[in-house]
XYZ file of C-alpha atoms in Angstrom:
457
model
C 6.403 140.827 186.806
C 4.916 139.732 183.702
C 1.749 141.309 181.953
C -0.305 137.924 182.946
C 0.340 138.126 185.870
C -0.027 141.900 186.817
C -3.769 141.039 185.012
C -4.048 137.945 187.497
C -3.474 140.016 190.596
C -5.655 142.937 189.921
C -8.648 140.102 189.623
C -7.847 137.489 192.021
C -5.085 139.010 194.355
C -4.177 136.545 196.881
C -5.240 133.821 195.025
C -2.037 134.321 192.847
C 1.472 132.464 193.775
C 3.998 133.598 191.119
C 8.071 133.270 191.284
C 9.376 135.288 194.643
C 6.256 134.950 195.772
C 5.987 132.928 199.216
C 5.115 129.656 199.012
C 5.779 129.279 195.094
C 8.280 126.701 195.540
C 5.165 124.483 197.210
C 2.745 125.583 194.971
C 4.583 124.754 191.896
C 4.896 121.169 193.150
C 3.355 118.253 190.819
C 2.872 114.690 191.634
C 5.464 112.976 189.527
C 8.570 114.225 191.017
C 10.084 113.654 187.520
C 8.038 116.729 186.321
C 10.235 120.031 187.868
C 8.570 122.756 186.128
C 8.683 126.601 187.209
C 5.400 128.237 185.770
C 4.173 132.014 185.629
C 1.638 131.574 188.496
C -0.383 129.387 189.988
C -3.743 130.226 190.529
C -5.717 128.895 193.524
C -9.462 128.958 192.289
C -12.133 129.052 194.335
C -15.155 128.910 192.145
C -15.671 129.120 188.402
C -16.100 132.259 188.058
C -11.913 132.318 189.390
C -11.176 129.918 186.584
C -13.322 131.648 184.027
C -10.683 134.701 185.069
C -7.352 132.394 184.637
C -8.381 131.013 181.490
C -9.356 134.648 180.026
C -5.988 135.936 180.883
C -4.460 133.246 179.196
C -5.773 132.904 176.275
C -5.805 137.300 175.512
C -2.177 137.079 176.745
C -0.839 134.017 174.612
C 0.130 132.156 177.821
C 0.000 128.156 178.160
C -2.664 127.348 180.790
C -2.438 123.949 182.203
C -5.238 123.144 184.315
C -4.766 120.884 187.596
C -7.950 119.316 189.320
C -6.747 116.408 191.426
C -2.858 116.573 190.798
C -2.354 113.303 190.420
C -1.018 113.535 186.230
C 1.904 110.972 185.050
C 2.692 113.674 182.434
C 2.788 116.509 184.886
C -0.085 118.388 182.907
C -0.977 120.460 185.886
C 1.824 122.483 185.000
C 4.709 124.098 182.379
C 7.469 126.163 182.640
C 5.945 129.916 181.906
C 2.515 128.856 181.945
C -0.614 129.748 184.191
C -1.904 126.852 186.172
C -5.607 126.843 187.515
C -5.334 125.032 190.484
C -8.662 123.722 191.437
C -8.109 122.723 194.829
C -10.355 124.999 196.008
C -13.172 123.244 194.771
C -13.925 119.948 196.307
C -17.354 120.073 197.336
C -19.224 117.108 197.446
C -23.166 117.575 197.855
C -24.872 113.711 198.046
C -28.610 113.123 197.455
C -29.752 110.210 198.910
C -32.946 110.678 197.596
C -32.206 110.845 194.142
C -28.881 108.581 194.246
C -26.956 111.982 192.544
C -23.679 113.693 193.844
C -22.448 117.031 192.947
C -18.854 117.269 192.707
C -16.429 119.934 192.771
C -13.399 119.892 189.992
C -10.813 119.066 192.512
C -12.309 116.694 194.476
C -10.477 113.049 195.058
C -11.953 109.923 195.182
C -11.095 109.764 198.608
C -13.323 112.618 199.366
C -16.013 111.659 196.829
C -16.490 108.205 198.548
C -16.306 109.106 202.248
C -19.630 111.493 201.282
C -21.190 108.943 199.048
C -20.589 105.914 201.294
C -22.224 107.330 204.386
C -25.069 106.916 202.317
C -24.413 103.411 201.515
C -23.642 104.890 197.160
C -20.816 105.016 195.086
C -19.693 105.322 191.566
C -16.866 104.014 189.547
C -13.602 105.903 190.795
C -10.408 104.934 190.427
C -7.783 102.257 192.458
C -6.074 104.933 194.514
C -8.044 107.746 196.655
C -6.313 110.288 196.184
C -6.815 110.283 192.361
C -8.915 112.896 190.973
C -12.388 112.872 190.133
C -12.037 115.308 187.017
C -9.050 113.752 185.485
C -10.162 110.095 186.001
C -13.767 111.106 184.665
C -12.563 112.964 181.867
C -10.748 110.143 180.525
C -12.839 107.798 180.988
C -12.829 106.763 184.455
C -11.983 102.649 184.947
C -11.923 101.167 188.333
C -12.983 98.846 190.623
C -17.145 98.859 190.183
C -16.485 99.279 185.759
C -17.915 95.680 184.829
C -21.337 96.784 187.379
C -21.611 100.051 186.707
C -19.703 101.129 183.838
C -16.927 103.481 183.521
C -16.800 106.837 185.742
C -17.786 108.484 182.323
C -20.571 106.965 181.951
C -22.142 107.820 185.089
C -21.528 111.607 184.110
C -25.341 113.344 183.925
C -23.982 116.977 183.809
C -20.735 119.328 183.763
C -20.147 122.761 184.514
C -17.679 123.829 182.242
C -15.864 127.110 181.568
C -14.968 127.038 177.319
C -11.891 128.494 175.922
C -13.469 132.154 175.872
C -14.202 132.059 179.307
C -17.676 131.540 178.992
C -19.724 129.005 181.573
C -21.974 126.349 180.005
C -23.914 122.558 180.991
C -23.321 120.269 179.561
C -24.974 117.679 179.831
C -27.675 114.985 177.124
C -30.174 118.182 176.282
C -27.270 120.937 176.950
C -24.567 121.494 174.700
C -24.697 118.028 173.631
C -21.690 117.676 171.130
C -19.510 119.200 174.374
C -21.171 116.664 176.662
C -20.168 113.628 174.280
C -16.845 114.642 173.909
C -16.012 115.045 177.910
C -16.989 111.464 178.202
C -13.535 109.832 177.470
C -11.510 113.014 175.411
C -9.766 114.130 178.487
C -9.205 118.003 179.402
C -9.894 119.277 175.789
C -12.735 121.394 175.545
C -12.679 123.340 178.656
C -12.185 123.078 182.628
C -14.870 121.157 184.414
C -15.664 123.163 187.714
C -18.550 121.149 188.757
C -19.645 117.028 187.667
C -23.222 115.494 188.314
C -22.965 111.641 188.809
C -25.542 108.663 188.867
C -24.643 106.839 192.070
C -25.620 103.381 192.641
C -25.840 100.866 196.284
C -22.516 100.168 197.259
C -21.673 99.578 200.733
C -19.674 96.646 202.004
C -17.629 94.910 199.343
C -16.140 91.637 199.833
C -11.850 92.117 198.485
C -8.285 92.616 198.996
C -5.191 91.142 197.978
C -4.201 87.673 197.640
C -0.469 86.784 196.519
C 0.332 83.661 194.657
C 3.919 82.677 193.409
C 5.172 84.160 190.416
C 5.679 80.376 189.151
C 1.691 80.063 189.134
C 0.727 83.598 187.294
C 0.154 81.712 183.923
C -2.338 79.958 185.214
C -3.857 82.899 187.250
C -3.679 85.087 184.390
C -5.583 82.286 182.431
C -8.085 81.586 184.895
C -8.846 85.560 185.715
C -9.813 85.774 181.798
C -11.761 83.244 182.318
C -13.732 84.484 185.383
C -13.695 88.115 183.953
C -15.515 86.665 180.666
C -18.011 84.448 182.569
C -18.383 85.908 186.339
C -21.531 88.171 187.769
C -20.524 91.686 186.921
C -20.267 92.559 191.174
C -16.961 90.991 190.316
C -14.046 94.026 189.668
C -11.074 92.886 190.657
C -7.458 92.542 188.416
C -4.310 90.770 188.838
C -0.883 92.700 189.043
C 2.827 92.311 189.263
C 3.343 93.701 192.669
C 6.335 93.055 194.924
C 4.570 92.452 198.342
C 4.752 94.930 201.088
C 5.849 94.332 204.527
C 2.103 93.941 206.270
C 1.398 91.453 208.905
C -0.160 89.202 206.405
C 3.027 89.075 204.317
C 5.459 86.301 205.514
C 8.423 88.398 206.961
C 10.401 86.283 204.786
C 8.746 86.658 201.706
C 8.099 90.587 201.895
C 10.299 92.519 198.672
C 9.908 89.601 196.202
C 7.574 90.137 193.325
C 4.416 88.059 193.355
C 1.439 87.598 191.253
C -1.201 89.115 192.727
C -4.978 89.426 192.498
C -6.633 92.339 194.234
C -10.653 91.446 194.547
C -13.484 93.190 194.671
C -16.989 91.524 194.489
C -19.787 94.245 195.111
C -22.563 91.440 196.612
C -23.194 89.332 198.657
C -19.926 88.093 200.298
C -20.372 84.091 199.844
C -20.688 85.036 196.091
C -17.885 86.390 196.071
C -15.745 84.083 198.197
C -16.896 81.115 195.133
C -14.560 83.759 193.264
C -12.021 83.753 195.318
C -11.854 80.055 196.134
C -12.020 79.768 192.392
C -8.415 80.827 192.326
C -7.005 78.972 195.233
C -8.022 75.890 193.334
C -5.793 77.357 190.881
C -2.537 78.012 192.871
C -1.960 78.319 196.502
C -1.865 81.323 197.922
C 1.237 82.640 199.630
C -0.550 85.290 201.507
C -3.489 86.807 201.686
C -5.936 89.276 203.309
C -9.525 89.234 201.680
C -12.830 89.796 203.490
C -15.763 91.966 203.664
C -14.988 95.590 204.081
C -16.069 99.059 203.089
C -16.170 99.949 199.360
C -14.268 103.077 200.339
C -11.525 100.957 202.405
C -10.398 98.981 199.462
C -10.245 101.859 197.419
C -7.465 103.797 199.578
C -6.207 100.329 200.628
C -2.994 101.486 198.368
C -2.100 104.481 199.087
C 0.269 104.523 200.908
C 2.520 103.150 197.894
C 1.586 106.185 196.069
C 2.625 108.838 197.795
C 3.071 112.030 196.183
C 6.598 112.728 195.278
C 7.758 109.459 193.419
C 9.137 109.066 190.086
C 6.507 108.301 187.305
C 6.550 106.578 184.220
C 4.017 104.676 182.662
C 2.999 102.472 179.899
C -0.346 101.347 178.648
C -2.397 99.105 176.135
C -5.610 97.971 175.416
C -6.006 94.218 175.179
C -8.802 91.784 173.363
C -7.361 88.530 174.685
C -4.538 87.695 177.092
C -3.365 84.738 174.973
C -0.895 82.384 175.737
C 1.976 84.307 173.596
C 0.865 87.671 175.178
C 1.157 85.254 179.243
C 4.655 84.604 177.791
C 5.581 87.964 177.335
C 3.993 89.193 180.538
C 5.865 86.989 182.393
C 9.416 87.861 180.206
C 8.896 91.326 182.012
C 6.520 91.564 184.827
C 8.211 89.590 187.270
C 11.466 92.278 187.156
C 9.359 94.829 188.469
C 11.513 97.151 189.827
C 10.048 98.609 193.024
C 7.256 98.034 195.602
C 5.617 101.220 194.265
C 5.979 99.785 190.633
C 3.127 97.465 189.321
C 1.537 95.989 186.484
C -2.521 95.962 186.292
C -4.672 94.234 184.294
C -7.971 95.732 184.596
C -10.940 94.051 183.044
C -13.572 96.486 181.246
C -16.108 94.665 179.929
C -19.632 93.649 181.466
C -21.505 97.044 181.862
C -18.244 99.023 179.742
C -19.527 96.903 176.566
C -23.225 97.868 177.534
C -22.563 101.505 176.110
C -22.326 101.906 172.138
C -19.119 102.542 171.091
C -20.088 106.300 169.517
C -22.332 106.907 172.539
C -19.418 108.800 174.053
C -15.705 110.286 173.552
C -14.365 106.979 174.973
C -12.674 105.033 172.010
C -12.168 101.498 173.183
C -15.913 100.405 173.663
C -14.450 96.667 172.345
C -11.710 96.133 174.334
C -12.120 93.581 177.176
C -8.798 94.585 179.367
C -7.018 97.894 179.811
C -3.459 96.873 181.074
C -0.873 99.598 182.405
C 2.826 99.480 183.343
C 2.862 101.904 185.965
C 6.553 102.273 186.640
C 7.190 104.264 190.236
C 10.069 104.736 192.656
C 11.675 107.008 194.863
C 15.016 107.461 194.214
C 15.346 109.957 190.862
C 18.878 108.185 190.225
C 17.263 105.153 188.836
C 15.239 106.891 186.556
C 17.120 105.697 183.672
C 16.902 101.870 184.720
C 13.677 102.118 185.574
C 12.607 103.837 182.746
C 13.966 101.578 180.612
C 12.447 98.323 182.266
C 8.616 100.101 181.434
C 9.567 100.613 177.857
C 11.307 97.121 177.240
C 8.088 95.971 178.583
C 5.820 97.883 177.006
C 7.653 97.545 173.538
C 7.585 93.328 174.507
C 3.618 93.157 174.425
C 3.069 95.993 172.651
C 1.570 93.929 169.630
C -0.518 92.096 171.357
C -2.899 95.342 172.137
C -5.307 97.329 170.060
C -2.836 99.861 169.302
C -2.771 103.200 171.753
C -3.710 103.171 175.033
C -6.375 104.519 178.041
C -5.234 108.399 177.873
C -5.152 108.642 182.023
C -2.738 105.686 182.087
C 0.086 107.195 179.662
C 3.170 109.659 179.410
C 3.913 112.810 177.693
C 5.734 110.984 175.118
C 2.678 109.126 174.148
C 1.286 112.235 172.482
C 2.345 110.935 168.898
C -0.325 108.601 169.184
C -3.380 110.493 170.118
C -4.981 109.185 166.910
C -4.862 105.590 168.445
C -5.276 105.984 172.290
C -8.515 108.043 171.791
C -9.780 105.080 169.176
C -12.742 105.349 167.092
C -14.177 108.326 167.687
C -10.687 110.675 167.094
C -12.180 112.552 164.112
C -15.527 113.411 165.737
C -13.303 114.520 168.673
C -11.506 116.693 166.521
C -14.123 118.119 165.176
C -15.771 119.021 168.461
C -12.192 120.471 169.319
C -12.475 122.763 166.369
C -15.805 123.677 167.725
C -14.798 124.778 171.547
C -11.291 125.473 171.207
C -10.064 125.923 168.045
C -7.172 127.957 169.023
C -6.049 125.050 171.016
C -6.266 126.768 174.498
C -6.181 123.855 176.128
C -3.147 121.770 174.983
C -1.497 120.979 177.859
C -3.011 117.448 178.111
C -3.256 114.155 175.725
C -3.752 116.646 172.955
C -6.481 116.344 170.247
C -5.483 118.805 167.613
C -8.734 120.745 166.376
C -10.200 119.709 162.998
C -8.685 122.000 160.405
């Protein structure tokens, strides 16, 4: 048994799962199946006084520590071969104050869990597309979704964090706390220490009027078009995105027409639901719709609407940009590659993230892209690990075919390990403040495992 881990088990005893141990083989699992990683121990924390523990016995030992909130990384951060992982499963708490319009949220909460305790008060916050995403990883990195035009990103509905620092020391942060910290959590990702605990503004959310409409691939020119259009000019309740999606066999899918790729548009308006039916009549007048299931429905409904596409154990690979202006030449390449999607769990989003996104100055937090008015992702997923290579391939081929038609780099929660090369772009404008704030918290680089910023030297 290694030293670590000795050191682990005299603190935390059963909370440690090393090799041999029982139920390693589970506990090692990530969400990417592509990610097969066999790690010292995994540590299942309970509160942060656990993690303040795993990342102590670490850092004094020399270990990697990956840290894994919500499991849900592309990369497979939430783990390493020989590393310590603080597994923060154990802390998904959600505490909602109506009163107030505030939720406290545990480190490894989902969105899933965050929005069934929210919405039974009739609040949300920006969260992601998929419910069983994390709260800390989507936060952390900035945090688009759905309510991002209304409401701004997840980030910016941050008011405090309870975070433990590279020395295993447990600090606020929040606008009169540790300030510099605070900033930097707001769109830097997992750099400057584990999050055990977020504060969030919540706003009135209840029923939302969405869900998916499919429209011939022939027509997604035109939709494209017209959804820049309507993301440029509508109310900001309006959140929804288009996507390459193949459709799934539901009973609003022709039977004949379920497997083949379509150009879809998944809506969410976040008013009243005649407003937002304008909006989506707006786009029949564009195409006609092959099928389509769109009404009024629970804000937490349409957010774990997908799922079930997503389920853990897939192959992951992804792709991402950030876009000014879908223009014709950039349609043209969209449609080259977007249409060969290779799987029903594969997509292609294009997220709009302007609205109350632009609202924020761009040094006002971590979060580098304050400009851009899309954030587009080629989330390539599928089951069988034999087509990795194919697969694989088609995302990159993509990715490399519209590639200059982004800002340069991409949102950090949307990209791959092998995106690391380009930290300088994908965390934008504010990269050297970043780094210096790195240098400040963790300037022996404790926590690397992630979309790394290297500290200021």
């Amino acid at each position: 048994m290694s030293t670590v881990v000795e050191s682990l088990r005299s603190t935390l005893a059963d909370a440690v799962v090393a090799e041999g141990d029982a139920g390693y083989d589970e506990a090692r699992i990530v969400y990417n199946a592509m990610i097969d990683r066999r790690p010292a121990a995994v540590v299942r924390c309970a509160s942060a006084a656990d993690v303040a523990a795993v990342v102590r016995a670490a850092a004094e030992s020399g270990t990697d520590l990956a840290i894994r909130g919500g499991g849900h990384s592309v990369p497979g951060f939430g783990t390493a071969d020989g590393a310590v992982v603080a597994d923060l499963s154990g802390l998904t708490s959600v505490q909602v104050d109506p009163a107030t319009a505030t939720a406290e949220v545990g480190g490894g909460a989902t969105w899933g869990m965050f929005n069934e305790a929210a919405g039974a008060h009739g609040l949300a916050t920006t969260g992601g597309i998929i419910s069983t995403t994390g709260v800390g990883g989507l936060t952390l990195g900035g945090g688009i979704g759905y309510l991002a035009r209304g409401y701004g990103l997840s980030c910016d509905n941050l008011l405090a964090a309870e975070v433990v620092l590279a020395d295993g020391r447990v600090v606020t942060a929040s606008a009169d706390e540790e300030p510099d910290l605070f900033w930097a959590l707001r769109g830097g990702g997992g750099n400057f220490g584990v999050v055990t605990r977020f504060r969030f503004q919540l706003h009135p959310v209840s029923e939302i009027y969405g869900g998916p409409t499919f429209f011939e691939l022939a027509d997604a020119p035109a939709i494209l078009a017209h959804f820049q259009e309507v993301a440029r000019t509508a109310p900001r309740e309006f959140g929804g995105f288009p996507a390459f999606q193949i459709a799934p066999p539901l009973p609003f899918v022709p039977e004949d027409r379920a497997g083949e790729p379509f150009m879809a548009v998944i809506f969410c308006y976040n008013g009243p639901a005649a407003e937002g039916e304008k909006i989506v009549e707006g786009f029949r007048d564009v195409a006609t719709p092959v099928a389509e299931a769109v009404g009024p429905m629970p804000y937490p409904a349409l957010n774990g609407a997908f799922d079930a596409l997503v389920p853990p154990g897939l192959q992951h690979y992804w792709k991402a940009s950030f876009v000014d202006e879908l223009t014709p030449e950039a349609i043209a390449a969209h449609m080259a590659h977007g249409p060969l999607v290779p799987t029903v769990n594969s997509t292609v989003h294009f997220y709009p993230i302007n609205g109350a996104c632009h609202d924020v100055a761009p040094d006002a937090t971590a979060f580098g892209h304050r400009d851009a008015n899309f954030a587009i992702v080629i989330a390539g997923m599928w089951p069988d690990p034999a087509e990795n290579a194919a697969n694989t391939a088609w995302v990159r081929d993509y990715f490399g075919a519209v590639e200059a038609f982004g800002q340069g780099g991409g949102y950090i929660n949307f990209l791959s390990q092998d995106d690391q090369p380009q930290a300088a772009a994908n965390f934008g404008a504010n990269y050297a403040r970043l780094r210096a704030v790195k240098h400040a918290y963790d300037p022996g680089n404790v926590f690397h495992i992630n979309q790394n910023i290297t500290p200021e030297v």
